[in-house]
Amino acid sequence: MNAGFGRIGLGRFAGSGEDPPRSGPATSVWLKRGLLWLLAASIVGSAVWLLMPPSEGNVAQTEPVKLALASVDPAPPAMASATSAAEAAGLDRLKISSQTWRRGGLGSKALVTFTLRNDNDYAVKDVEIICAFARRDGSHLTDRSRLLADTVGMKSRKTFARVPVGFVNVNADQAKCSLVTAQRA
């Protein structure tokens, strides 16, 4: 009851009883090349995977760290505690009175405009600020800091316009800047 389907596709070797010729060295060369390409692709893929930054996944976001107002004090250790307390109290009278931010650099950089108000009886210089960026829902994204080399005179205010503080995430919608350090001028 053989319908003859066993001979379909065998061509001239169908009824002769001999096996079709095996392809010789050409098949083994192609097989070896294919395995080499597969090995190379897996090595490249593994290297790319290792170089990628870790995913945050569902890890809980930590709250931004609130930094205390501090200053560098060149006084000797015996007088350092009294001097630094006095300077820290004086630097409490330095504050950011207004602030706004916008995107620049094709939307990847944060440009902050703010006004520093110095109510101290001395000028301050080397003011360092830190800006915390958050999503629309308020979850923290990143912090960027910047050292301002300008001097703010005593009992005055100074506006810093469009200060670049660094690259920000595309999801950043809010920014809050704070003072970190300042020195007497």
XYZ file of C-alpha atoms in Angstrom, residues 1-2 6 24 57-58 63 68 71 82 99-100 112 131 138-139 141 146 151 154 164 170 179 181:
24
model
C 0.000 0.000 0.000
C 2.801 2.328 -0.687
C 8.631 7.989 -0.197
C 31.499 17.669 2.276
C 12.998 48.397 39.242
C 10.576 48.476 42.147
C 14.080 60.908 50.292
C 22.908 71.604 57.067
C 31.225 76.758 56.541
C 33.109 79.413 69.147
C 13.787 80.664 42.531
C 12.609 79.289 39.197
C 18.079 77.832 37.623
C 18.953 71.508 43.743
C 6.777 64.528 44.011
C 9.000 61.442 43.984
C 14.796 61.902 40.936
C 26.843 74.124 41.930
C 30.377 87.636 46.025
C 26.511 92.744 52.969
C 23.416 75.718 34.694
C 13.501 63.988 31.297
C 22.093 76.581 50.357
C 27.909 76.392 52.280
